[in-house]
PDB file of C-alpha atoms in Angstrom:
ATOM      1  CA  MET B  21      10.374   3.581  13.511  1.00 96.00           C
ATOM      2  CA  ASP B  22      12.803   4.040  10.643  1.00 97.00           C
ATOM      3  CA  ILE B  23      11.578   5.401   7.313  1.00 98.00           C
ATOM      4  CA  THR B  24      13.571   4.570   4.210  1.00 98.00           C
ATOM      5  CA  LEU B  25      13.113   5.434   0.556  1.00 98.00           C
ATOM      6  CA  VAL B  26      13.941   3.238  -2.419  1.00 98.00           C
ATOM      7  CA  GLN B  27      13.418   3.897  -6.097  1.00 98.00           C
ATOM      8  CA  GLY B  28      12.364   0.693  -7.782  1.00 97.00           C
ATOM      9  CA  ASP B  29       9.851  -2.107  -8.140  1.00 97.00           C
ATOM     10  CA  ILE B  30       7.891  -3.024  -5.013  1.00 98.00           C
ATOM     11  CA  THR B  31       7.559  -6.633  -6.179  1.00 98.00           C
ATOM     12  CA  GLU B  32      11.328  -7.052  -5.772  1.00 98.00           C
ATOM     13  CA  GLN B  33      11.457  -5.860  -2.161  1.00 98.00           C
ATOM     14  CA  ARG B  34      12.312  -8.288   0.632  1.00 98.00           C
ATOM     15  CA  ALA B  35      10.011  -7.325   3.475  1.00 98.00           C
ATOM     16  CA  ASP B  36       7.637  -8.881   5.952  1.00 98.00           C
ATOM     17  CA  ALA B  37       4.719  -7.227   4.166  1.00 98.00           C
ATOM     18  CA  LEU B  38       4.284  -5.475   0.842  1.00 98.00           C
ATOM     19  CA  VAL B  39       1.395  -3.042   0.577  1.00 98.00           C
ATOM     20  CA  ASN B  40      -0.697  -3.348  -2.551  1.00 98.00           C
ATOM     21  CA  ALA B  41      -2.438  -0.270  -3.938  1.00 97.00           C
ATOM     22  CA  ALA B  42      -5.409  -2.473  -4.774  1.00 97.00           C
ATOM     23  CA  ASN B  43      -8.695  -1.818  -6.451  1.00 93.00           C
ATOM     24  CA  SER B  44     -11.789  -2.540  -4.420  1.00 96.00           C
ATOM     25  CA  SER B  45     -12.516  -5.837  -6.194  1.00 95.00           C
ATOM     26  CA  LEU B  46      -9.301  -7.334  -4.744  1.00 96.00           C
ATOM     27  CA  LEU B  47      -9.046  -9.311  -7.979  1.00 93.00           C
ATOM     28  CA  GLY B  48      -6.083  -7.567  -9.589  1.00 91.00           C
ATOM     29  CA  GLY B  49      -5.854  -4.636 -11.919  1.00 88.00           C
ATOM     30  CA  GLY B  50      -3.222  -2.354 -13.380  1.00 89.00           C
ATOM     31  CA  GLY B  51      -0.199  -0.624 -11.902  1.00 92.00           C
ATOM     32  CA  VAL B  52       1.051  -1.889  -8.530  1.00 94.00           C
ATOM     33  CA  ASP B  53      -2.020  -4.112  -8.143  1.00 96.00           C
ATOM     34  CA  GLY B  54      -1.433  -5.928 -11.415  1.00 95.00           C
ATOM     35  CA  ALA B  55       2.294  -6.274 -10.782  1.00 96.00           C
ATOM     36  CA  ILE B  56       1.748  -7.788  -7.335  1.00 97.00           C
ATOM     37  CA  HIS B  57      -0.818 -10.276  -8.621  1.00 97.00           C
ATOM     38  CA  ARG B  58       1.339 -11.248 -11.632  1.00 96.00           C
ATOM     39  CA  ARG B  59       4.561 -11.727  -9.685  1.00 97.00           C
ATOM     40  CA  GLY B  60       2.907 -13.174  -6.585  1.00 97.00           C
ATOM     41  CA  GLY B  61       1.061 -15.834  -8.517  1.00 96.00           C
ATOM     42  CA  PRO B  62      -2.337 -17.463  -8.147  1.00 97.00           C
ATOM     43  CA  GLU B  63      -2.145 -17.933  -4.368  1.00 97.00           C
ATOM     44  CA  ILE B  64      -2.840 -14.231  -3.820  1.00 98.00           C
ATOM     45  CA  LEU B  65      -5.835 -14.254  -6.141  1.00 97.00           C
ATOM     46  CA  GLU B  66      -7.210 -17.383  -4.444  1.00 97.00           C
ATOM     47  CA  GLU B  67      -7.135 -15.699  -1.034  1.00 97.00           C
ATOM     48  CA  CYS B  68      -8.635 -12.512  -2.455  1.00 97.00           C
ATOM     49  CA  ARG B  69     -11.476 -14.536  -3.948  1.00 96.00           C
ATOM     50  CA  ARG B  70     -12.122 -16.128  -0.551  1.00 97.00           C
ATOM     51  CA  LEU B  71     -12.207 -12.671   1.052  1.00 97.00           C
ATOM     52  CA  ARG B  72     -14.721 -11.528  -1.584  1.00 95.00           C
ATOM     53  CA  ALA B  73     -16.854 -14.615  -0.959  1.00 96.00           C
ATOM     54  CA  SER B  74     -16.882 -14.080   2.800  1.00 95.00           C
ATOM     55  CA  THR B  75     -16.056 -10.730   4.367  1.00 95.00           C
ATOM     56  CA  TYR B  76     -15.857  -8.323   1.423  1.00 95.00           C
ATOM     57  CA  GLY B  77     -18.695  -9.304  -0.919  1.00 94.00           C
ATOM     58  CA  ALA B  78     -19.079  -5.715  -2.103  1.00 94.00           C
ATOM     59  CA  GLY B  79     -15.315  -5.217  -2.293  1.00 95.00           C
ATOM     60  CA  LEU B  80     -12.787  -3.682   0.080  1.00 97.00           C
ATOM     61  CA  PRO B  81     -13.854  -0.149   1.082  1.00 98.00           C
ATOM     62  CA  THR B  82     -11.580   2.774   0.281  1.00 98.00           C
ATOM     63  CA  GLY B  83      -9.137   3.475   3.104  1.00 98.00           C
ATOM     64  CA  GLN B  84      -9.381  -0.028   4.592  1.00 98.00           C
ATOM     65  CA  ALA B  85      -6.751  -2.799   4.510  1.00 98.00           C
ATOM     66  CA  VAL B  86      -6.667  -6.598   4.586  1.00 98.00           C
ATOM     67  CA  ALA B  87      -3.825  -9.125   4.355  1.00 98.00           C
ATOM     68  CA  THR B  88      -3.243 -12.207   2.234  1.00 98.00           C
ATOM     69  CA  THR B  89      -0.319 -14.473   1.544  1.00 98.00           C
ATOM     70  CA  ALA B  90       2.451 -12.998  -0.593  1.00 98.00           C
ATOM     71  CA  GLY B  91       2.563 -16.047  -2.824  1.00 98.00           C
ATOM     72  CA  ARG B  92       5.811 -16.027  -4.796  1.00 98.00           C
ATOM     73  CA  LEU B  93       6.821 -12.508  -3.738  1.00 98.00           C
ATOM     74  CA  PRO B  94       9.873 -12.080  -1.461  1.00 98.00           C
ATOM     75  CA  ALA B  95       7.634 -11.261   1.505  1.00 98.00           C
ATOM     76  CA  ARG B  96       5.389 -13.115   3.953  1.00 98.00           C
ATOM     77  CA  TRP B  97       2.228 -11.100   3.336  1.00 98.00           C
ATOM     78  CA  VAL B  98       0.568  -8.635   1.006  1.00 98.00           C
ATOM     79  CA  ILE B  99      -1.534  -5.972   2.681  1.00 98.00           C
ATOM     80  CA  HIS B 100      -4.163  -4.781   0.213  1.00 98.00           C
ATOM     81  CA  THR B 101      -5.515  -1.249   0.612  1.00 98.00           C
ATOM     82  CA  VAL B 102      -7.778   0.772  -1.659  1.00 98.00           C
ATOM     83  CA  GLY B 103      -6.722   4.349  -2.178  1.00 98.00           C
ATOM     84  CA  PRO B 104      -9.118   7.120  -3.132  1.00 98.00           C
ATOM     85  CA  VAL B 105      -9.367   8.618  -6.589  1.00 97.00           C
ATOM     86  CA  HIS B 106      -8.110  12.204  -6.436  1.00 98.00           C
ATOM     87  CA  SER B 107     -10.781  14.881  -6.709  1.00 97.00           C
ATOM     88  CA  ALA B 108     -10.240  18.597  -7.208  1.00 94.00           C
ATOM     89  CA  SER B 109     -13.691  19.338  -5.760  1.00 97.00           C
ATOM     90  CA  GLU B 110     -13.748  17.016  -2.706  1.00 97.00           C
ATOM     91  CA  ASP B 111     -11.101  16.579   0.005  1.00 97.00           C
ATOM     92  CA  ARG B 112     -10.388  12.855   0.229  1.00 98.00           C
ATOM     93  CA  SER B 113      -7.050  13.169   1.998  1.00 98.00           C
ATOM     94  CA  HIS B 114      -8.452  11.474   5.128  1.00 98.00           C
ATOM     95  CA  LEU B 115      -9.096   8.349   3.026  1.00 98.00           C
ATOM     96  CA  LEU B 116      -5.554   8.355   1.661  1.00 98.00           C
ATOM     97  CA  ALA B 117      -4.118   8.759   5.169  1.00 98.00           C
ATOM     98  CA  SER B 118      -6.363   5.924   6.324  1.00 98.00           C
ATOM     99  CA  CYS B 119      -4.738   3.576   3.788  1.00 98.00           C
ATOM    100  CA  TYR B 120      -1.392   4.013   5.534  1.00 98.00           C
ATOM    101  CA  ARG B 121      -2.776   3.842   9.085  1.00 98.00           C
ATOM    102  CA  GLU B 122      -4.938   0.793   8.371  1.00 98.00           C
ATOM    103  CA  SER B 123      -2.089  -0.979   6.593  1.00 98.00           C
ATOM    104  CA  LEU B 124       0.136  -0.436   9.630  1.00 98.00           C
ATOM    105  CA  ARG B 125      -2.651  -1.653  11.919  1.00 98.00           C
ATOM    106  CA  VAL B 126      -2.922  -4.856   9.874  1.00 98.00           C
ATOM    107  CA  ALA B 127       0.885  -5.167   9.877  1.00 98.00           C
ATOM    108  CA  ASP B 128       0.821  -5.002  13.672  1.00 98.00           C
ATOM    109  CA  THR B 129      -1.714  -7.830  13.858  1.00 98.00           C
ATOM    110  CA  LEU B 130       0.596  -9.922  11.657  1.00 98.00           C
ATOM    111  CA  GLY B 131       3.732  -9.082  13.634  1.00 98.00           C
ATOM    112  CA  ALA B 132       5.413  -7.496  10.601  1.00 98.00           C
ATOM    113  CA  ALA B 133       8.575  -5.540  11.372  1.00 98.00           C
ATOM    114  CA  LEU B 134       9.350  -4.245   7.843  1.00 98.00           C
ATOM    115  CA  VAL B 135       6.540  -2.944   5.634  1.00 98.00           C
ATOM    116  CA  ALA B 136       7.073  -1.682   2.080  1.00 98.00           C
ATOM    117  CA  PHE B 137       4.584   0.849   0.695  1.00 98.00           C
ATOM    118  CA  PRO B 138       4.085   2.228  -2.812  1.00 98.00           C
ATOM    119  CA  ALA B 139       2.904   5.799  -3.324  1.00 98.00           C
ATOM    120  CA  ILE B 140      -0.792   4.937  -3.015  1.00 98.00           C
ATOM    121  CA  SER B 141      -3.265   6.619  -5.410  1.00 98.00           C
ATOM    122  CA  THR B 142      -0.575   8.366  -7.470  1.00 97.00           C
ATOM    123  CA  GLY B 143      -1.007   6.228 -10.591  1.00 93.00           C
ATOM    124  CA  VAL B 144      -4.346   5.835 -12.330  1.00 92.00           C
ATOM    125  CA  TYR B 145      -6.093   7.499  -9.345  1.00 95.00           C
ATOM    126  CA  ARG B 146      -4.155  10.692 -10.268  1.00 96.00           C
ATOM    127  CA  TRP B 147      -3.266  11.956  -6.779  1.00 98.00           C
ATOM    128  CA  PRO B 148      -0.553  14.654  -7.196  1.00 98.00           C
ATOM    129  CA  ILE B 149       2.714  13.137  -5.986  1.00 98.00           C
ATOM    130  CA  ASP B 150       3.791  16.072  -3.785  1.00 98.00           C
ATOM    131  CA  ASP B 151       0.503  16.040  -1.879  1.00 98.00           C
ATOM    132  CA  ALA B 152       0.438  12.238  -1.717  1.00 98.00           C
ATOM    133  CA  ALA B 153       3.962  12.206  -0.255  1.00 98.00           C
ATOM    134  CA  ARG B 154       2.979  14.721   2.431  1.00 98.00           C
ATOM    135  CA  ILE B 155      -0.126  12.748   3.401  1.00 98.00           C
ATOM    136  CA  ALA B 156       1.727   9.417   3.401  1.00 98.00           C
ATOM    137  CA  LEU B 157       4.619  10.617   5.534  1.00 98.00           C
ATOM    138  CA  ASP B 158       2.346  12.454   7.993  1.00 98.00           C
ATOM    139  CA  ALA B 159       0.130   9.377   8.389  1.00 98.00           C
ATOM    140  CA  VAL B 160       3.067   7.033   8.953  1.00 98.00           C
ATOM    141  CA  LEU B 161       4.872   9.370  11.352  1.00 98.00           C
ATOM    142  CA  GLN B 162       1.717   9.893  13.415  1.00 98.00           C
ATOM    143  CA  ALA B 163       0.733   6.221  13.493  1.00 98.00           C
ATOM    144  CA  THR B 164       0.983   4.191  16.652  1.00 97.00           C
ATOM    145  CA  THR B 165       2.640   1.000  15.449  1.00 98.00           C
ATOM    146  CA  ARG B 166       5.144  -1.679  16.376  1.00 98.00           C
ATOM    147  CA  VAL B 167       6.501  -1.754  12.807  1.00 98.00           C
ATOM    148  CA  ALA B 168      10.245  -1.109  12.994  1.00 98.00           C
ATOM    149  CA  GLU B 169      10.782   0.063   9.412  1.00 98.00           C
ATOM    150  CA  VAL B 170       8.538   1.576   6.773  1.00 98.00           C
ATOM    151  CA  ARG B 171      10.073   1.516   3.331  1.00 98.00           C
ATOM    152  CA  PHE B 172       8.534   3.660   0.611  1.00 98.00           C
ATOM    153  CA  VAL B 173       9.252   2.022  -2.737  1.00 98.00           C
ATOM    154  CA  LEU B 174       8.864   4.721  -5.345  1.00 98.00           C
ATOM    155  CA  PHE B 175       8.564   3.839  -8.984  1.00 95.00           C
ATOM    156  CA  ASP B 176      10.358   6.801 -10.540  1.00 97.00           C
ATOM    157  CA  ALA B 177      12.760   9.643  -9.784  1.00 98.00           C
ATOM    158  CA  ARG B 178       9.964  12.233  -9.520  1.00 97.00           C
ATOM    159  CA  ALA B 179       8.164  10.270  -6.792  1.00 98.00           C
ATOM    160  CA  TYR B 180      11.442   9.615  -4.988  1.00 98.00           C
ATOM    161  CA  ALA B 181      12.301  13.322  -5.053  1.00 98.00           C
ATOM    162  CA  ALA B 182       8.863  14.279  -3.692  1.00 98.00           C
ATOM    163  CA  PHE B 183       9.241  11.950  -0.693  1.00 98.00           C
ATOM    164  CA  GLU B 184      12.922  12.816  -0.171  1.00 98.00           C
ATOM    165  CA  SER B 185      12.225  16.549  -0.043  1.00 98.00           C
ATOM    166  CA  LEU B 186       9.798  15.990   2.859  1.00 97.00           C
ATOM    167  CA  LEU B 187      12.037  13.650   4.839  1.00 91.00           C
TER     168      LEU B 187
END
């Protein structure tokens, strides 16, 4: 599997699947989640509502992943995953790693060859970018997957530098 880094907006990436750093409600929010829902249009929200009404009545659990249409985004699917909120007193790194592994597992079931990830949990969930980059890259490199390329789409130069220093 190839790993590439891009600084930019994940909603502009042409990929088979874009990973959404979603909140557990699956109904949109801020940051990456809000941007994906806004740019992707109402089709994504409709599918998320159906998932809430059927499989995920209590919301998507942290570390899990589920796919929907990509709506108007330049991708076939959005893979929604809920990252953990960073805690200084509790090690939640296994949940963050699970977001990447589960997203790749879902990508495999879809037949996705190119998957674009944001830096999950590094926004409002306050995960330190250097640690998040280490966990993300370790999880992806250790994953058993048929995905040919993982693209990390990093919002700013600091996030890009953190991932680049580890690659």
